[in-house]
């Protein structure tokens, strides 16, 4: 089978890895996201130096075109990130590396990784949510990644926003106070004037954050009925935040959906990732392996 | 193959049908939902009189237990409807009719019917939403009905609620101003003091309704990325409402997801059902056929 390559192409950094899974990473590299040409060049240099790999998976920040057969497959589409709008990532890397390439969103790649080796093992219907600079979500239903029209864009759903309690307008350039606009790391920094890391002692920050995060998760629960929600990302390191989110999810649902997962087992239901910060790159390795075996995930 | 039976067990009436599809219904019956014993008895009498059927599908109001193998499979669970909480429907009918029975939510059954014969033909990832007395939603992803932990409960997701513009508290006994609490037929009647049918001339009713409906659909778009949304139910008969909803969906997304379906093709993307008011019973026939062939949908 050989070994596989994985890249998580984040908006601020790229994580590259070579191996067969989280416990067998033969080489890794992390470098900042600059221009497409330079960043893709660094990734290619890494895989040429440390490879060869039998196939490569890419989990990308989005929105992306992940539709196999599309003329712009492998491209990042409407990102506001300067220089990256409509950038070709997947086709360029496939051409220059000369191996099969699987391309999906960073969160769908992480979902595959979490199912294979992390907190979603044995599940076929679940979602993976990351709360960092932005908010993203990926999902599997019946063992298949959700693509549909494009791919999920959890961050841009709307949640209730009580402007009397929280007059903050939100930071999303497209929507203002969508979920990401109210609850991402960027939103925390803009609302409170300091980064989350500096707000550890301010309980009100995390209580408000937990409310917004729970409202979005409740939408995911009502629409997808996931068997579990895996939620990670830098913001989730906030003090006690995961526990507050669980409490709010239960409070908002208010017993309507009768299931122990949404009651006594809520700590397992809303779960931290099993793969930590490498979920994206490791998930991309799982994508690569599936691509080579001709499996569609 | 023989013919199949389908029941849509609604909260106010049951629709029964025998046939092989919407163009081949051999017999139909509609009767009011009274007690479980009486209503189930009427359905059994219909199928015994007009049958036999090779298999039966049931699309039920919910929440339900549709997990094959569960001890309470075929039961309605936490409904506030008097007499129906934890009522056994599927097992009782299966035992007394002696044929294979497929049991799912009314909206999942309708989704199967719309995919087979209606407005979702050729699609594998879409959702079906009904806006009537309540709001419900079913979905397919990759050709499989979404079940997951339980089943989708679209009606209970939360949407932004501007209490200055709309001080109405909502009618959901569990959540107050969840989507169903703000935008169902029951909500319209409680907010405006008259039923939707009597409010045809009041444009403000339908503009507010369209905003709420679009906010919920946007959550479904962000989470499921459906290839199409089929939306029906009595409330959708409101004057110009479907067109207003389409306009609001495009306005709320504000160009973030670049796809013609969410722009110039929005009229096809947010679509009326193809099966009309019999979608549930006809969809249940499709469920029955699939159950008999051992297919899981």
Coordinates of C-alpha atoms in Angstrom, one line a residue:
Chain A
X1 CA 0.0 0.0 0.0
X2 CA 2.8 2.4 0.7
X3 CA 2.4 5.6 2.7
X4 CA 0.1 8.6 2.0
X5 CA 0.4 12.3 2.2
X6 CA -2.0 14.6 3.8
X7 CA -2.3 18.4 3.8
X8 CA -4.5 20.6 5.9
X9 CA -4.5 23.9 4.0
X10 CA -5.5 26.3 6.6
X11 CA -6.1 30.0 6.2
X12 CA -3.1 30.9 8.4
X13 CA -0.9 27.8 8.1
X14 CA -0.5 24.5 6.2
X15 CA 0.1 21.2 8.0
X16 CA 1.7 18.5 5.9
X17 CA 2.1 14.9 7.0
X18 CA 3.3 11.6 5.5
X19 CA 2.3 8.3 7.0
X20 CA -0.5 5.8 7.4
X21 CA -2.3 7.2 10.4
X22 CA -1.9 9.2 13.6
X23 CA 0.4 6.7 15.2
X24 CA 2.6 6.3 12.1
X25 CA 3.5 9.7 10.9
X26 CA 6.9 9.5 9.1
X27 CA 7.3 13.2 8.5
X28 CA 5.4 16.4 9.2
X29 CA 5.9 20.1 8.3
X30 CA 4.0 23.3 9.2
X31 CA 4.5 26.6 7.4
X32 CA 2.5 29.8 7.1
X33 CA 0.0 30.4 4.4
X34 CA 1.4 33.1 2.1
X35 CA 0.7 33.3 -1.6
X36 CA -0.7 30.2 -3.4
X37 CA 2.4 29.8 -5.5
X38 CA 4.8 30.0 -2.6
X39 CA 2.7 27.9 -0.2
X40 CA 2.0 25.2 -2.8
X41 CA 5.7 25.2 -3.7
X42 CA 6.6 24.6 0.0
X43 CA 4.2 21.7 0.2
X44 CA 5.6 20.1 -3.0
X45 CA 9.1 20.5 -1.8
X46 CA 8.2 18.7 1.4
X47 CA 6.5 15.7 -0.4
X48 CA 9.3 15.5 -3.0
X49 CA 12.0 15.5 -0.2
X50 CA 10.2 13.2 2.3
X51 CA 8.1 11.1 -0.1
X52 CA 7.3 9.4 -2.3
X53 CA 3.6 9.0 -1.3
X54 CA 1.1 6.7 -3.1
X55 CA -1.7 9.2 -3.0
X56 CA -2.3 12.6 -1.4
X57 CA -5.3 14.0 0.5
X58 CA -6.0 17.7 0.9
X59 CA -8.4 19.1 3.4
X60 CA -8.8 22.8 2.6
X61 CA -10.2 25.9 4.1
X62 CA -13.2 26.9 1.9
X63 CA -15.4 27.3 0.2
X64 CA -14.0 24.8 -2.2
X65 CA -15.0 23.0 -5.3
X66 CA -14.8 19.3 -4.3
X67 CA -17.1 18.0 -7.0
X68 CA -15.2 15.2 -8.8
X69 CA -15.3 15.9 -12.5
X70 CA -15.9 19.6 -12.2
X71 CA -13.7 21.9 -14.3
X72 CA -12.7 23.8 -11.2
X73 CA -12.3 20.7 -8.9
X74 CA -9.6 21.4 -6.4
X75 CA -10.1 25.1 -6.4
X76 CA -10.8 27.3 -3.4
X77 CA -13.7 29.5 -4.5
X78 CA -15.1 32.7 -2.8
X79 CA -12.7 33.1 0.1
X80 CA -12.2 36.7 1.3
X81 CA -8.5 35.7 2.0
X82 CA -6.4 38.0 -0.3
X83 CA -4.8 36.1 -3.2
X84 CA -6.7 32.9 -2.6
X85 CA -10.0 33.6 -4.2
X86 CA -10.5 31.0 -7.0
X87 CA -7.0 29.7 -6.4
X88 CA -6.3 26.2 -7.9
X89 CA -4.8 24.0 -5.2
X90 CA -5.8 20.4 -6.0
X91 CA -5.2 20.3 -9.7
X92 CA -1.8 22.1 -9.4
X93 CA -0.6 19.7 -6.8
X94 CA -1.9 16.6 -8.6
X95 CA -0.2 17.7 -11.8
X96 CA 3.1 18.4 -10.2
X97 CA 3.2 15.5 -7.8
X98 CA 1.8 13.0 -10.3
X99 CA -0.2 10.9 -7.8
X100 CA -4.0 10.5 -7.1
X101 CA -5.3 13.5 -5.1
X102 CA -8.4 13.6 -2.9
X103 CA -9.7 17.1 -2.2
X104 CA -12.3 18.1 0.3
X105 CA -12.9 20.7 3.0
X106 CA -10.7 20.7 6.0
X107 CA -13.6 19.8 8.2
X108 CA -14.8 16.9 6.0
X109 CA -11.2 15.6 6.1
X110 CA -11.1 15.9 9.9
X111 CA -14.5 14.1 10.1
X112 CA -13.0 11.2 8.1
X113 CA -10.0 11.2 10.5
X114 CA -12.1 11.3 13.6
X115 CA -14.2 8.4 12.3
X116 CA -11.2 6.3 11.4
X117 CA -9.0 6.9 14.4
X118 CA -10.6 9.5 16.8
X119 CA -13.8 10.4 18.7
X120 CA -16.3 9.2 16.0
X121 CA -15.1 5.6 15.7
X122 CA -18.0 3.2 15.0
X123 CA -20.4 6.0 14.0
X124 CA -21.9 6.6 10.6
X125 CA -23.8 9.8 11.1
X126 CA -22.1 12.6 13.0
X127 CA -20.6 16.0 12.5
X128 CA -17.3 17.6 13.2
X129 CA -17.3 21.3 14.1
X130 CA -14.2 23.5 14.5
X131 CA -14.3 26.8 16.3
X132 CA -11.1 28.8 15.6
X133 CA -10.6 32.0 13.6
X134 CA -13.8 31.0 11.8
X135 CA -16.4 28.2 12.4
X136 CA -16.6 25.2 10.1
X137 CA -18.4 22.0 10.0
X138 CA -18.2 18.7 8.2
X139 CA -20.6 15.7 8.4
X140 CA -21.1 12.1 7.6
X141 CA -24.5 10.6 7.1
X142 CA -24.7 6.8 6.7
X143 CA -21.0 6.7 6.3
X144 CA -20.8 9.1 3.5
X145 CA -19.4 12.7 3.6
X146 CA -22.0 15.3 3.1
X147 CA -21.4 17.1 -0.2
X148 CA -24.8 17.7 -1.9
X149 CA -24.9 21.0 -3.8
X150 CA -21.5 22.2 -2.6
X151 CA -20.5 21.2 0.9
X152 CA -21.6 22.2 4.4
X153 CA -21.0 25.7 5.5
X154 CA -22.0 25.4 9.2
X155 CA -20.4 28.8 10.1
X156 CA -22.9 30.8 8.1
X157 CA -26.1 29.5 9.6
X158 CA -28.1 32.1 11.6
X159 CA -28.6 31.9 15.3
X160 CA -30.8 34.0 17.6
X161 CA -29.0 37.2 18.5
X162 CA -30.4 39.3 21.4
X163 CA -29.0 42.7 20.6
X164 CA -30.1 44.1 24.0
X165 CA -27.9 41.6 25.8
X166 CA -25.2 41.6 23.1
X167 CA -25.2 44.6 20.9
X168 CA -22.2 43.4 18.9
X169 CA -22.8 43.4 15.2
X170 CA -20.8 40.4 14.3
X171 CA -17.7 40.1 12.1
X172 CA -18.8 38.1 9.0
X173 CA -18.2 40.2 5.9
X174 CA -21.1 38.4 4.2
X175 CA -23.7 38.1 7.0
X176 CA -22.6 40.2 10.0
X177 CA -24.1 38.1 12.8
X178 CA -24.2 34.6 11.4
X179 CA -22.9 31.9 13.7
X180 CA -19.3 32.5 12.7
X181 CA -19.9 36.2 12.9
X182 CA -21.0 36.0 16.5
X183 CA -19.0 33.1 17.9
X184 CA -15.7 32.6 16.1
X185 CA -12.3 33.5 17.6
X186 CA -12.4 36.6 15.4
X187 CA -15.8 37.6 16.8
X188 CA -14.5 37.1 20.4
X189 CA -11.6 39.4 19.8
X190 CA -13.7 42.1 18.0
X191 CA -16.4 42.0 20.7
X192 CA -14.2 42.1 23.8
X193 CA -11.2 43.9 22.4
X194 CA -8.8 41.1 23.4
X195 CA -8.1 37.6 22.1
X196 CA -9.7 34.7 23.8
X197 CA -6.4 33.6 25.4
X198 CA -6.4 36.9 27.3
X199 CA -10.0 36.5 28.5
X200 CA -9.6 33.3 30.5
X201 CA -10.7 35.0 33.7
X202 CA -13.8 36.7 32.4
X203 CA -16.7 34.3 32.9
X204 CA -19.2 36.3 30.9
X205 CA -17.1 35.8 27.8
X206 CA -17.4 32.0 28.0
X207 CA -21.0 31.9 29.1
X208 CA -22.1 34.0 26.1
X209 CA -19.8 32.0 23.8
X210 CA -21.3 28.7 25.1
X211 CA -24.9 30.0 24.4
X212 CA -24.1 30.9 20.8
X213 CA -22.1 27.7 20.1
X214 CA -25.0 25.6 21.6
X215 CA -27.6 27.4 19.5
X216 CA -25.7 26.4 16.3
X217 CA -25.2 22.8 17.5
X218 CA -28.9 22.6 18.2
X219 CA -29.6 23.5 14.6
X220 CA -27.2 20.7 13.5
X221 CA -29.0 18.3 15.9
X222 CA -32.4 19.2 14.5
X223 CA -31.3 18.9 10.9
X224 CA -28.8 16.0 10.9
X225 CA -29.7 14.1 14.0
X226 CA -26.0 13.2 14.5
X227 CA -25.1 10.3 16.7
X228 CA -22.3 12.5 18.1
X229 CA -20.9 16.0 17.7
X230 CA -17.1 16.3 17.7
X231 CA -16.1 19.9 18.4
X232 CA -12.6 21.2 18.4
X233 CA -10.6 24.3 17.4
X234 CA -8.6 26.8 19.3
X235 CA -11.6 28.6 20.9
X236 CA -12.7 25.3 22.5
X237 CA -9.6 25.6 24.8
X238 CA -11.5 28.4 26.6
X239 CA -11.9 27.7 30.3
X240 CA -14.7 25.2 30.9
X241 CA -16.2 26.1 27.6
X242 CA -16.9 22.5 26.4
X243 CA -18.8 21.8 29.6
X244 CA -20.8 25.0 29.3
X245 CA -21.7 24.2 25.7
X246 CA -23.0 20.8 26.8
X247 CA -25.1 22.3 29.5
X248 CA -26.6 24.9 27.1
X249 CA -27.4 22.2 24.4
X250 CA -29.4 20.3 27.0
X251 CA -31.1 23.4 28.2
X252 CA -32.0 24.7 24.8
X253 CA -33.4 21.3 23.6
X254 CA -35.4 21.2 26.9
X255 CA -36.1 17.5 26.8
X256 CA -37.9 17.6 23.4
X257 CA -35.8 14.9 21.9
X258 CA -35.9 12.0 24.3
X259 CA -32.6 10.3 24.2
X260 CA -30.0 9.6 26.9
X261 CA -27.3 11.0 24.5
X262 CA -29.0 14.4 25.0
X263 CA -29.3 13.9 28.7
X264 CA -27.1 11.9 31.0
X265 CA -24.7 11.0 28.2
X266 CA -24.2 14.6 27.0
X267 CA -20.5 14.6 27.9
X268 CA -19.9 11.8 25.4
X269 CA -22.4 13.2 22.9
X270 CA -20.7 16.6 22.6
X271 CA -17.1 15.4 22.4
X272 CA -13.6 16.8 22.1
X273 CA -11.7 15.5 19.0
X274 CA -9.6 12.4 19.4
X275 CA -6.9 13.6 17.0
X276 CA -6.2 17.0 18.4
X277 CA -4.6 19.6 16.2
X278 CA -3.5 17.2 13.5
X279 CA -7.0 16.0 12.8
X280 CA -7.0 17.8 9.4
X281 CA -3.7 16.5 8.1
X282 CA -4.3 13.0 9.5
X283 CA -7.9 13.0 8.1
X284 CA -6.4 14.0 4.7
X285 CA -4.3 10.9 4.9
X286 CA -7.4 8.9 5.3
X287 CA -9.0 10.7 2.4
X288 CA -5.9 9.8 0.3
X289 CA -6.1 6.1 1.2
X290 CA -9.7 6.0 0.3
X291 CA -9.1 7.8 -3.0
X292 CA -6.4 5.2 -3.9
X293 CA -8.7 2.3 -3.1
X294 CA -11.4 3.9 -5.3
X295 CA -13.7 4.3 -2.3
X296 CA -15.8 7.3 -2.2
X297 CA -16.3 8.6 1.3
Chain B
X1 CA -44.8 -7.8 -6.7
X2 CA -48.4 -7.0 -5.8
X3 CA -49.5 -3.8 -4.4
X4 CA -48.5 -1.9 -1.3
X5 CA -50.2 0.0 1.4
X6 CA -49.2 3.4 2.7
X7 CA -50.4 5.4 5.7
X8 CA -49.6 9.0 6.6
X9 CA -50.5 9.2 10.2
X10 CA -51.0 12.9 10.7
X11 CA -51.8 14.6 14.0
X12 CA -55.2 15.6 12.7
X13 CA -56.0 13.0 10.1
X14 CA -54.7 9.7 8.7
X15 CA -54.4 9.2 4.9
X16 CA -54.4 5.6 3.7
X17 CA -53.6 4.4 0.2
X18 CA -53.2 1.2 -1.7
X19 CA -51.4 1.0 -5.0
X20 CA -48.0 1.0 -6.6
X21 CA -47.4 4.8 -7.0
X22 CA -49.1 8.1 -7.4
X23 CA -50.6 7.2 -10.8
X24 CA -51.8 3.8 -9.6
X25 CA -53.8 4.3 -6.4
X26 CA -56.3 1.5 -6.2
X27 CA -58.0 2.8 -3.1
X28 CA -57.7 5.6 -0.6
X29 CA -59.2 6.7 2.6
X30 CA -59.0 9.6 5.0
X31 CA -60.3 9.8 8.5
X32 CA -59.7 12.0 11.6
X33 CA -57.1 11.1 14.2
X34 CA -59.0 10.2 17.4
X35 CA -57.6 7.7 19.9
X36 CA -54.9 5.3 18.9
X37 CA -57.1 2.2 19.2
X38 CA -59.9 3.7 17.1
X39 CA -57.7 5.2 14.5
X40 CA -55.5 2.1 14.1
X41 CA -58.7 0.1 13.9
X42 CA -60.1 2.2 11.0
X43 CA -56.8 1.8 9.1
X44 CA -56.8 -2.0 9.6
X45 CA -60.4 -2.2 8.5
X46 CA -59.5 -0.3 5.3
X47 CA -56.6 -2.5 4.5
X48 CA -58.5 -5.7 5.3
X49 CA -61.4 -4.6 3.1
X50 CA -59.4 -3.2 0.2
X51 CA -56.3 -5.3 0.4
X52 CA -54.4 -7.5 0.5
X53 CA -51.1 -5.6 0.4
X54 CA -47.7 -7.2 0.1
X55 CA -46.2 -4.7 2.6
X56 CA -47.1 -1.5 4.3
X57 CA -45.3 1.7 4.8
X58 CA -46.1 4.2 7.6
X59 CA -45.0 7.8 7.6
X60 CA -45.9 9.2 11.0
X61 CA -46.1 12.4 12.9
X62 CA -43.4 12.4 15.5
X63 CA -41.1 12.2 17.2
X64 CA -41.0 8.5 16.5
X65 CA -38.8 5.5 17.2
X66 CA -37.8 4.4 13.7
X67 CA -34.7 2.4 14.7
X68 CA -35.0 -1.1 13.3
X69 CA -34.4 -3.5 16.2
X70 CA -35.4 -1.1 18.9
X71 CA -37.8 -2.5 21.5
X72 CA -40.1 0.5 20.9
X73 CA -39.7 0.6 17.1
X74 CA -42.9 1.8 15.5
X75 CA -43.9 3.9 18.5
X76 CA -44.7 7.6 18.6
X77 CA -42.6 9.0 21.5
X78 CA -42.9 12.4 23.1
X79 CA -45.8 14.0 21.2
X80 CA -47.8 16.5 23.3
X81 CA -50.9 15.2 21.4
X82 CA -53.3 13.8 24.0
X83 CA -53.4 10.0 24.1
X84 CA -50.6 9.5 21.6
X85 CA -47.6 9.9 23.7
X86 CA -45.6 6.6 23.6
X87 CA -48.4 5.0 21.5
X88 CA -47.4 1.9 19.6
X89 CA -48.5 2.2 15.9
X90 CA -46.1 0.2 13.8
X91 CA -45.9 -3.0 15.9
X92 CA -49.6 -3.1 16.4
X93 CA -50.3 -2.7 12.7
X94 CA -47.6 -5.2 11.8
X95 CA -49.0 -7.8 14.2
X96 CA -52.6 -7.5 13.1
X97 CA -52.0 -7.1 9.4
X98 CA -49.2 -9.8 9.2
X99 CA -47.2 -8.2 6.5
X100 CA -43.8 -6.4 6.5
X101 CA -44.1 -2.9 7.8
X102 CA -41.7 0.1 7.2
X103 CA -42.0 2.9 9.7
X104 CA -40.5 6.3 9.5
X105 CA -41.4 10.0 10.0
X106 CA -44.1 11.5 7.7
X107 CA -41.5 13.8 6.3
X108 CA -38.9 11.1 5.6
X109 CA -41.7 9.1 3.8
X110 CA -42.6 12.2 1.8
X111 CA -38.9 12.7 0.9
X112 CA -38.8 9.1 -0.5
X113 CA -41.9 9.8 -2.5
X114 CA -40.7 13.1 -3.8
X115 CA -37.4 11.4 -4.9
X116 CA -39.2 8.5 -6.5
X117 CA -42.0 10.4 -8.3
X118 CA -42.0 14.0 -7.4
X119 CA -39.8 17.2 -7.3
X120 CA -36.6 15.5 -6.1
X121 CA -36.2 12.9 -8.9
X122 CA -32.6 12.2 -9.8
X123 CA -31.2 13.8 -6.6
X124 CA -29.5 12.0 -3.8
X125 CA -29.0 14.8 -1.3
X126 CA -32.0 17.0 -0.6
X127 CA -34.5 17.9 2.1
X128 CA -38.3 17.9 2.3
X129 CA -39.9 20.5 4.6
X130 CA -43.5 20.8 5.4
X131 CA -45.1 23.9 7.0
X132 CA -48.5 23.2 8.3
X133 CA -49.9 23.1 11.8
X134 CA -46.2 22.4 12.8
X135 CA -43.0 22.4 10.8
X136 CA -41.2 19.2 9.9
X137 CA -38.3 18.2 7.8
X138 CA -36.9 15.0 6.3
X139 CA -33.7 14.5 4.4
X140 CA -31.7 12.2 2.2
X141 CA -27.9 12.3 1.9
X142 CA -26.2 10.2 -0.7
X143 CA -29.5 8.4 -1.3
X144 CA -30.0 7.4 2.3
X145 CA -32.7 8.8 4.6
X146 CA -31.1 10.7 7.5
X147 CA -31.7 8.9 10.8
X148 CA -28.6 9.2 12.9
X149 CA -29.4 9.4 16.6
X150 CA -33.2 9.6 16.2
X151 CA -34.4 11.5 13.1
X152 CA -34.4 15.1 11.9
X153 CA -36.5 17.5 13.9
X154 CA -36.2 20.6 11.6
X155 CA -39.1 22.4 13.4
X156 CA -37.2 22.8 16.6
X157 CA -34.1 24.6 15.4
X158 CA -33.7 28.2 16.5
X159 CA -33.8 31.2 14.2
X160 CA -33.1 34.8 14.9
X161 CA -36.2 36.5 16.4
X162 CA -36.2 40.3 16.5
X163 CA -38.6 40.9 19.4
X164 CA -38.8 44.7 18.6
X165 CA -40.2 43.9 15.2
X166 CA -42.1 40.8 16.3
X167 CA -42.8 40.7 20.1
X168 CA -44.7 37.4 19.7
X169 CA -43.4 34.8 22.1
X170 CA -43.9 31.7 19.9
X171 CA -46.1 28.7 20.4
X172 CA -43.8 25.8 20.9
X173 CA -44.6 24.2 24.3
X174 CA -41.0 23.0 24.6
X175 CA -39.1 26.0 23.1
X176 CA -41.3 29.0 22.7
X177 CA -39.8 30.7 19.7
X178 CA -38.1 27.9 17.8
X179 CA -38.7 27.7 14.0
X180 CA -42.0 25.9 14.5
X181 CA -42.9 28.2 17.4
X182 CA -42.5 31.3 15.2
X183 CA -43.5 30.1 11.7
X184 CA -45.9 27.2 11.8
X185 CA -49.6 27.6 10.9
X186 CA -50.4 27.5 14.7
X187 CA -47.9 30.4 15.2
X188 CA -49.5 32.5 12.5
X189 CA -52.9 32.0 14.0
X190 CA -51.7 32.8 17.5
X191 CA -49.7 35.9 16.4
X192 CA -52.4 37.5 14.2
X193 CA -55.5 36.2 15.8
X194 CA -56.8 34.6 12.6
X195 CA -55.9 31.6 10.6
X196 CA -53.6 32.0 7.6
X197 CA -56.5 31.5 5.1
X198 CA -58.2 34.6 6.5
X199 CA -55.0 36.7 6.2
X200 CA -54.5 36.5 2.5
X201 CA -54.8 40.2 2.0
X202 CA -52.4 41.2 4.8
X203 CA -49.0 41.4 3.1
X204 CA -47.1 41.9 6.4
X205 CA -48.1 38.4 7.5
X206 CA -46.5 36.8 4.5
X207 CA -43.4 38.9 4.5
X208 CA -42.7 38.1 8.1
X209 CA -43.5 34.4 7.5
X210 CA -41.1 34.3 4.5
X211 CA -38.3 35.8 6.6
X212 CA -38.6 33.1 9.3
X213 CA -39.0 30.3 6.8
X214 CA -36.0 31.4 4.8
X215 CA -33.9 31.7 8.0
X216 CA -34.6 28.0 8.8
X217 CA -34.0 26.9 5.2
X218 CA -30.6 28.7 5.3
X219 CA -29.7 26.6 8.3
X220 CA -30.6 23.5 6.3
X221 CA -28.5 24.8 3.4
X222 CA -25.5 25.5 5.6
X223 CA -25.6 22.1 7.4
X224 CA -26.8 19.7 4.7
X225 CA -25.9 21.5 1.5
X226 CA -29.0 20.0 -0.2
X227 CA -29.1 19.8 -4.0
X228 CA -32.7 21.0 -3.7
X229 CA -35.3 21.9 -1.0
X230 CA -38.8 20.7 -1.5
X231 CA -41.2 22.7 0.7
X232 CA -44.9 22.0 1.0
X233 CA -47.7 22.0 3.6
X234 CA -50.8 24.1 4.0
X235 CA -49.1 27.3 5.0
X236 CA -47.2 27.4 1.7
X237 CA -50.5 28.1 0.0
X238 CA -50.2 31.6 1.4
X239 CA -50.3 34.3 -1.4
X240 CA -46.9 34.6 -3.1
X241 CA -45.3 33.0 -0.1
X242 CA -43.1 30.5 -2.0
X243 CA -41.7 33.3 -4.1
X244 CA -41.1 35.5 -1.1
X245 CA -39.2 32.7 0.6
X246 CA -37.0 32.2 -2.4
X247 CA -36.1 35.9 -2.5
X248 CA -35.3 35.9 1.3
X249 CA -33.1 32.8 1.0
X250 CA -31.0 34.5 -1.7
X251 CA -30.9 37.8 0.3
X252 CA -29.8 36.1 3.6
X253 CA -27.1 34.0 1.9
X254 CA -25.9 37.2 0.3
X255 CA -23.8 35.5 -2.4
X256 CA -21.5 33.6 0.0
X257 CA -22.2 30.2 -1.5
X258 CA -21.4 30.7 -5.2
X259 CA -23.8 28.5 -7.1
X260 CA -26.4 29.2 -9.7
X261 CA -28.9 27.1 -7.7
X262 CA -28.8 29.9 -5.1
X263 CA -29.0 32.6 -7.7
X264 CA -30.6 32.5 -11.1
X265 CA -32.0 29.0 -10.5
X266 CA -33.5 29.7 -7.1
X267 CA -37.0 29.0 -8.4
X268 CA -36.1 25.4 -9.1
X269 CA -33.9 25.1 -6.0
X270 CA -36.7 25.9 -3.5
X271 CA -39.4 23.8 -5.1
X272 CA -43.0 23.0 -4.4
X273 CA -43.7 19.3 -3.9
X274 CA -44.5 17.2 -7.0
X275 CA -46.9 14.9 -5.1
X276 CA -49.2 17.4 -3.5
X277 CA -51.1 16.5 -0.4
X278 CA -50.7 12.8 -0.9
X279 CA -46.9 12.9 -0.7
X280 CA -46.9 11.2 2.7
X281 CA -49.2 8.3 1.9
X282 CA -47.6 7.8 -1.5
X283 CA -44.1 8.1 0.0
X284 CA -45.2 5.4 2.5
X285 CA -46.0 3.2 -0.4
X286 CA -42.4 3.7 -1.6
X287 CA -41.1 2.9 1.9
X288 CA -43.2 -0.3 1.8
X289 CA -41.8 -1.4 -1.5
X290 CA -38.3 -0.7 -0.4
X291 CA -38.9 -2.7 2.9
X292 CA -40.1 -5.7 0.9
X293 CA -37.1 -5.7 -1.4
X294 CA -34.9 -5.6 1.7
X295 CA -33.6 -2.2 0.6
X296 CA -32.8 0.3 3.3
X297 CA -33.5 3.9 2.3

